Short mmCIF file of C-alpha atoms in Angstrom, two decimals:
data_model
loop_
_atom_site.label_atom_id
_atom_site.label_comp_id
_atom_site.label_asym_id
_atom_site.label_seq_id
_atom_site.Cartn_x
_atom_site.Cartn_y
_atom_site.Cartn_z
CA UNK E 1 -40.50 70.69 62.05
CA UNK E 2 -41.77 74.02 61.06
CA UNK E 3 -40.28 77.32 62.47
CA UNK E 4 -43.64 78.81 63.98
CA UNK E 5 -41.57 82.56 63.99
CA UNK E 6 -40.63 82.35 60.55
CA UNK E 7 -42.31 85.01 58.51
CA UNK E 8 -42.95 84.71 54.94
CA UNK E 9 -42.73 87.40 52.36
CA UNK E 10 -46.24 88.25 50.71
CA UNK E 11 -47.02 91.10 47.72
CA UNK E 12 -49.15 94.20 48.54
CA UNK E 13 -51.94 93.91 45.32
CA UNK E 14 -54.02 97.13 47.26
CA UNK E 15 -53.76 99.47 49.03
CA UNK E 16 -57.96 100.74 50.50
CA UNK E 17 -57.57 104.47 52.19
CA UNK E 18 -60.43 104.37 54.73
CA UNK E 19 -59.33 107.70 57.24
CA UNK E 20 -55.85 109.64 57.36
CA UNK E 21 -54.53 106.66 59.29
CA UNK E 22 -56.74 103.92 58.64
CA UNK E 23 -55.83 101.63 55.77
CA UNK E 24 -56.73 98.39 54.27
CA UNK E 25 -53.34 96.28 52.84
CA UNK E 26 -54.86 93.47 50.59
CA UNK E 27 -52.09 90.81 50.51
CA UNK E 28 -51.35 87.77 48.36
CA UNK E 29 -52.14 84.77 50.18
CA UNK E 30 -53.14 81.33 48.68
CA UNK E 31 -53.83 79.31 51.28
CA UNK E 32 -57.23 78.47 52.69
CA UNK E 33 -56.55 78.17 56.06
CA UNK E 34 -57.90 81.23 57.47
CA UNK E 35 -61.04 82.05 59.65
CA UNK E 36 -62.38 85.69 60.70
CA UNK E 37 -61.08 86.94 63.94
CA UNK E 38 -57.71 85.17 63.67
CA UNK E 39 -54.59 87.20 63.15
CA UNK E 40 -50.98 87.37 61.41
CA UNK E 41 -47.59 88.91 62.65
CA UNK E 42 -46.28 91.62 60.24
CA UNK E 43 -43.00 92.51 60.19
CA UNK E 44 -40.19 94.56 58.54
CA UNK E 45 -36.74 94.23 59.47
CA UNK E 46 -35.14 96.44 61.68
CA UNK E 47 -38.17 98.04 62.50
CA UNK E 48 -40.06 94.76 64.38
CA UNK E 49 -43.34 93.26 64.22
CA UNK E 50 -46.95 93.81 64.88
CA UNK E 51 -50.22 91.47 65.24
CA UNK E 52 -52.98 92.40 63.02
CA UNK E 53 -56.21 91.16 62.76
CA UNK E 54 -57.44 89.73 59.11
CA UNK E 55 -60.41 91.93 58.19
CA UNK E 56 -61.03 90.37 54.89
CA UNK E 57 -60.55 86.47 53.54
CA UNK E 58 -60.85 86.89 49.45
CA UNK E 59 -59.86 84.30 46.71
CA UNK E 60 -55.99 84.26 46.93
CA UNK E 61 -56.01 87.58 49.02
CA UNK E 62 -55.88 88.55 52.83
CA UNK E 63 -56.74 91.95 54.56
CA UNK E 64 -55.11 93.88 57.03
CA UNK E 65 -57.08 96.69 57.87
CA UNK E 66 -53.75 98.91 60.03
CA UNK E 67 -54.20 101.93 62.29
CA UNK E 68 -50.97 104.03 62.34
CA UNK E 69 -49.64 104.33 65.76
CA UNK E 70 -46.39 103.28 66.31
CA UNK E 71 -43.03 102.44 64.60
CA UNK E 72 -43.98 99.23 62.75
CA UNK E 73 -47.30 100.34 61.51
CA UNK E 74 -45.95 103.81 60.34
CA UNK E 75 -42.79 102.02 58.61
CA UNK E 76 -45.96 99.85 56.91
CA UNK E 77 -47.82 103.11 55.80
CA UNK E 78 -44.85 103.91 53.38
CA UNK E 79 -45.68 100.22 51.45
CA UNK E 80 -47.44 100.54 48.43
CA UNK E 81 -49.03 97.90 45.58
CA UNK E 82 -46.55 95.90 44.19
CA UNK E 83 -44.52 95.92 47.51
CA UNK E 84 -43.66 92.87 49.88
CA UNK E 85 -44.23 92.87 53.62
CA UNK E 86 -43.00 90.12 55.53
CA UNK E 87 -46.03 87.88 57.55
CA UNK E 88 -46.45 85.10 59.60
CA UNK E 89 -49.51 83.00 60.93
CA UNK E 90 -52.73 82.68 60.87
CA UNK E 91 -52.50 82.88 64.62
CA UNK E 92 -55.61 82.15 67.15
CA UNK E 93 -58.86 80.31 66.82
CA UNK E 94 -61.15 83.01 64.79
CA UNK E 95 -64.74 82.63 64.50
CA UNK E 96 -66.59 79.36 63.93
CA UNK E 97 -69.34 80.91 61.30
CA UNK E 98 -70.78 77.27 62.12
CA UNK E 99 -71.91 78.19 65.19
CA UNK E 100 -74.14 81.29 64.04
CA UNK E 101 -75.71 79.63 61.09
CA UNK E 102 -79.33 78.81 61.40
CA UNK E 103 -79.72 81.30 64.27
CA UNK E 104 -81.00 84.97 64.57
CA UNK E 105 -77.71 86.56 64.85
CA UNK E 106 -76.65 90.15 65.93
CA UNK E 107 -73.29 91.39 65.96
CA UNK E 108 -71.91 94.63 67.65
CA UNK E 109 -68.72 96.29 66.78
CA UNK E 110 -66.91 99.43 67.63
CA UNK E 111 -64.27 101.12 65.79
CA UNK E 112 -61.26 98.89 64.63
CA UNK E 113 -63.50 96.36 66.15
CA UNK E 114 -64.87 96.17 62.99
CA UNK E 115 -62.09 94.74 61.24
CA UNK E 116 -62.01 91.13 62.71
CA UNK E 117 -65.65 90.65 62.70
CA UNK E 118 -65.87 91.95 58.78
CA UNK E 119 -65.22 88.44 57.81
CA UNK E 120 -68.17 87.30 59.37
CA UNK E 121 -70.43 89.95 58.41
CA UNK E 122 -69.52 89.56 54.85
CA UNK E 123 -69.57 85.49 54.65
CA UNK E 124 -73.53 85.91 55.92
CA UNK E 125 -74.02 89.19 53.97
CA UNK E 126 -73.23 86.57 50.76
CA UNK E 127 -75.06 83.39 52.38
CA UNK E 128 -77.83 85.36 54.18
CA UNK E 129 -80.04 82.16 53.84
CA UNK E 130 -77.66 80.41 56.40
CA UNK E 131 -78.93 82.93 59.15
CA UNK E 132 -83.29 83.03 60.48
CA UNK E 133 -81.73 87.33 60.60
CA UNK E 134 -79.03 89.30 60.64
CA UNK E 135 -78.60 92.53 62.48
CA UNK E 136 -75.34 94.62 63.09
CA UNK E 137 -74.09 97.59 64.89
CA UNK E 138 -71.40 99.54 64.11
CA UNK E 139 -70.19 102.37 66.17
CA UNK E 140 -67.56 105.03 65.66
CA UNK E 141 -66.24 108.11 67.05
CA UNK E 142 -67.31 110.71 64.23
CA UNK E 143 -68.12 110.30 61.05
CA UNK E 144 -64.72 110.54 59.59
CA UNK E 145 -63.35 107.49 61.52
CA UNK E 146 -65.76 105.27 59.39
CA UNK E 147 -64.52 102.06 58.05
CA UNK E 148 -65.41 100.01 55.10
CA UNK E 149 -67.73 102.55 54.01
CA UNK E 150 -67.41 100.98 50.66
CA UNK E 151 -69.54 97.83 51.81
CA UNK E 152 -72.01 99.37 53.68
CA UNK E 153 -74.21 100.05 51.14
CA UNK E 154 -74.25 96.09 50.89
CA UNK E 155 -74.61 96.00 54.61
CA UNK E 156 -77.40 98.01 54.84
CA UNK E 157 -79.36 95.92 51.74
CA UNK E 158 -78.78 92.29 52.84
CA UNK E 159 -79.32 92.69 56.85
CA UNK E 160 -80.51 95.60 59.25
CA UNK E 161 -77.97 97.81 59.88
CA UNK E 162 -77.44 100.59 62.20
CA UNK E 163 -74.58 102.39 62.04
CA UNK E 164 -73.94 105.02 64.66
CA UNK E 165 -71.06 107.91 65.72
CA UNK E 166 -70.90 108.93 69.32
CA UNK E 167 -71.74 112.58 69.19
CA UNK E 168 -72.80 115.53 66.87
CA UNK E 169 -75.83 115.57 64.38
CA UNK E 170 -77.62 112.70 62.78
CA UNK E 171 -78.22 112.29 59.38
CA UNK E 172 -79.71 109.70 56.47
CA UNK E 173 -76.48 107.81 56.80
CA UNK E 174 -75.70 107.09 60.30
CA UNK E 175 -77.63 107.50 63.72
CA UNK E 176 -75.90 109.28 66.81
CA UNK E 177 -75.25 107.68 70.29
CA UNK E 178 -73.34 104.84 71.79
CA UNK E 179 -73.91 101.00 70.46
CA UNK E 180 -75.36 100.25 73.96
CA UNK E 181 -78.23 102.60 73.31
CA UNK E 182 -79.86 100.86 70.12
CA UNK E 183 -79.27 97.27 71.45
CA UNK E 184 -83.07 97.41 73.60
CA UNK E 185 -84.64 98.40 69.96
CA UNK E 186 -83.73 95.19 68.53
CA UNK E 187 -86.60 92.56 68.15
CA UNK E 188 -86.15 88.72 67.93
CA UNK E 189 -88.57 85.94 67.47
CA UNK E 190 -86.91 83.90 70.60
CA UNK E 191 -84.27 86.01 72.01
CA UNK E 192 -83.04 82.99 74.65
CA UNK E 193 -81.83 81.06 71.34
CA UNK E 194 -79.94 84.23 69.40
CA UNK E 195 -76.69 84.36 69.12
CA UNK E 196 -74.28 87.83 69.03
CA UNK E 197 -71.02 88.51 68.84
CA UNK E 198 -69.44 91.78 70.26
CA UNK E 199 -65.95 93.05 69.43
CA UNK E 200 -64.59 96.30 70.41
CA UNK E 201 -63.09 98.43 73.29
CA UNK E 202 -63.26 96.65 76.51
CA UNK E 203 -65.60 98.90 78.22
CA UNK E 204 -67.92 98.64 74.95
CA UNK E 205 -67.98 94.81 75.50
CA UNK E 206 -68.76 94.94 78.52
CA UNK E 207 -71.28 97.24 78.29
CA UNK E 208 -72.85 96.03 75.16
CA UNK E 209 -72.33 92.48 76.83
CA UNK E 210 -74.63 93.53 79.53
CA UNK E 211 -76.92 95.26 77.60
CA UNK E 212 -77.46 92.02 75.33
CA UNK E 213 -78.06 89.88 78.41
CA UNK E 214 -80.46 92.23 79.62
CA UNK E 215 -82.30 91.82 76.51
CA UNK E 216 -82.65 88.63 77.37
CA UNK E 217 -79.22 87.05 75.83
CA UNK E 218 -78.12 83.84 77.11
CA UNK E 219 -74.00 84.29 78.42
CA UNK E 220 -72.99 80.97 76.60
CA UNK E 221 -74.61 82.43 73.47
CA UNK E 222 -72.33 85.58 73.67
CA UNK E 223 -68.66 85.92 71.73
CA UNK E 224 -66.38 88.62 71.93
CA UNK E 225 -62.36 88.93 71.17
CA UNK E 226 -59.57 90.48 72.85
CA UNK E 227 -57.67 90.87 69.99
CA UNK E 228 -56.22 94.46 71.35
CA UNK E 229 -54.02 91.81 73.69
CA UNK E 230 -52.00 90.08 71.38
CA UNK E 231 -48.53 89.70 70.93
CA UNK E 232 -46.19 87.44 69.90
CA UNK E 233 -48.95 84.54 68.49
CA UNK E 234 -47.46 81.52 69.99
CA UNK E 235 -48.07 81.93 73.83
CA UNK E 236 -44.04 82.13 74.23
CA UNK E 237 -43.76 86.48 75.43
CA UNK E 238 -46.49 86.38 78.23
CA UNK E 239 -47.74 89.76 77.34
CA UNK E 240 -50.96 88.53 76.64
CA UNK E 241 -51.53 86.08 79.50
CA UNK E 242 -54.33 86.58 81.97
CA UNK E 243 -54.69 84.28 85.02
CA UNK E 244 -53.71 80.86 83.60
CA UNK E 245 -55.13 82.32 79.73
CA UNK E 246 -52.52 82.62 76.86
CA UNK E 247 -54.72 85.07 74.58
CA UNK E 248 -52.94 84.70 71.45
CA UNK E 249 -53.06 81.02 71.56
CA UNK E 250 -56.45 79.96 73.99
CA UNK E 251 -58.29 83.07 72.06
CA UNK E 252 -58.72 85.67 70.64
CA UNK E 253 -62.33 84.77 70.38
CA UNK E 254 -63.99 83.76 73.40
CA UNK E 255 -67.53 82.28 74.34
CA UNK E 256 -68.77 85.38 76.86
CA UNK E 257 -69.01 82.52 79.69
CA UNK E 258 -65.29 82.44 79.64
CA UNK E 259 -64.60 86.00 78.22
CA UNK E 260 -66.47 88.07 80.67
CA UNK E 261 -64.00 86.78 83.39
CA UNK E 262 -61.25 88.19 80.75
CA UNK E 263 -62.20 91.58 80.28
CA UNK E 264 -60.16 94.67 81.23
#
């Protein structure tokens, strides 16, 4: 029987600076077992563990795109290329890109949000034939708390993009305002058969939830993750239950007919 909380030591082959406490670990991983959205346990002894989304599925490699806010994640920060870190999972059910193929598709993210839905956007940014359109919203707090601005130029060539920061002046790269204000503007050739998925702060999936089904969104065509509730991965610490919902192990992706009754 396998140990489901025994970690595994994996190499750190880069190390991607996005903001002063926003970085992207690139790890080895060979297995091909692992969907957008899911997540792994990292961990360094002495100093515990912490879930983190993948943000990035390449050939032999994993990302962890890590904010630095506590004792784990600053112990992390100090790991360089060439360095091990000690992981465990995947953990969660991800996103079925099945489900989104052959569909207008829009997804909306905000801030680390981002990070578990890059997957997606990058598997339809390279098979952008397996989608009628693609259309994505990112939104961050100012402009130097943008991620992955090394693949937006991408972004903005293969799909229509809007990329937005919540206050101060616009400019050629990025539009000002919440996410919720540019979701009206979008058009769709049969908006009762898109599809979106919406990842972020609770109040911006709510509100962007709303905003899509006003727009004429069906609910069951609606995902979003809680991925900010995770915890231990296997349903066994309780942190992340809600009602009779283990989040770690029923989620973190959820259709929006379940999710909405899941949301902070």
């Amino acid at each position: 029987m396998i140990n489901q909380y025994l970690p595994f030591l994996s190499e750190i082959v880069e190390v991607i600076k996005h903001t002063d406490i926003e970085y992207t670990f690139r790890m080895k991983y060979e297995k091909k077992d692992v969907k957008p959205g899911q997540f792994f346990e990292i961990s360094i002894p002495k100093y515990g563990e912490a879930p983190i989304s993948v943000s990035g599925i390449g050939e032999g490699t994993i990302d962890f795109t890590i904010r630095r806010v506590g004792k784990v994640t600053n112990e992390i920060f100090e790991k360089y290329v060439g360095e091990k870190l000690f992981i465990r999972g995947p953990y969660g059910n991800g996103f079925d890109v099945d489900l989104y193929k052959d569909k207008e598709l829009v997804i909306v993210a905000g801030g680390t949000g981002v990070s578990p839905v890059r997957g997606v956007i990058e598997y339809f940014a390279e098979h952008i034939n397996e989608v009628q359109s693609m259309k994505l919203i990112t939104g961050f707090k100012s402009p130097e708390f943008i991620l992955f601005k090394e693949d937006i130029p991408k972004w903005k060539e293969k799909m229509e993009y809007i990329l937005t920061v919540d206050s101060g002046e616009e400019t050629a790269e990025y539009k000002v305002g919440l996410v919720t204000k540019y979701i009206p503007q979008l058009k769709f050739k049969d908006v009762s058969k898109a599809v979106a998925v919406v990842v972020g702060p609770p109040a911006m999936m709510k509100f962007s939830a709303l905003a899509l089904l006003e727009a004429g969104f069906k609910e069951e065509n609606i995902w979003i993750s809680q991925e900010r509730k995770m915890c231990c991965g296997i349903g066994k610490c309780g942190h992340c239950k809600i009602g009779d919902v283990y989040i770690c192990v029923d989620g973190p992706v959820f259709n929006y007919v379940k999710g909405r009754t899941l949301l902070d």
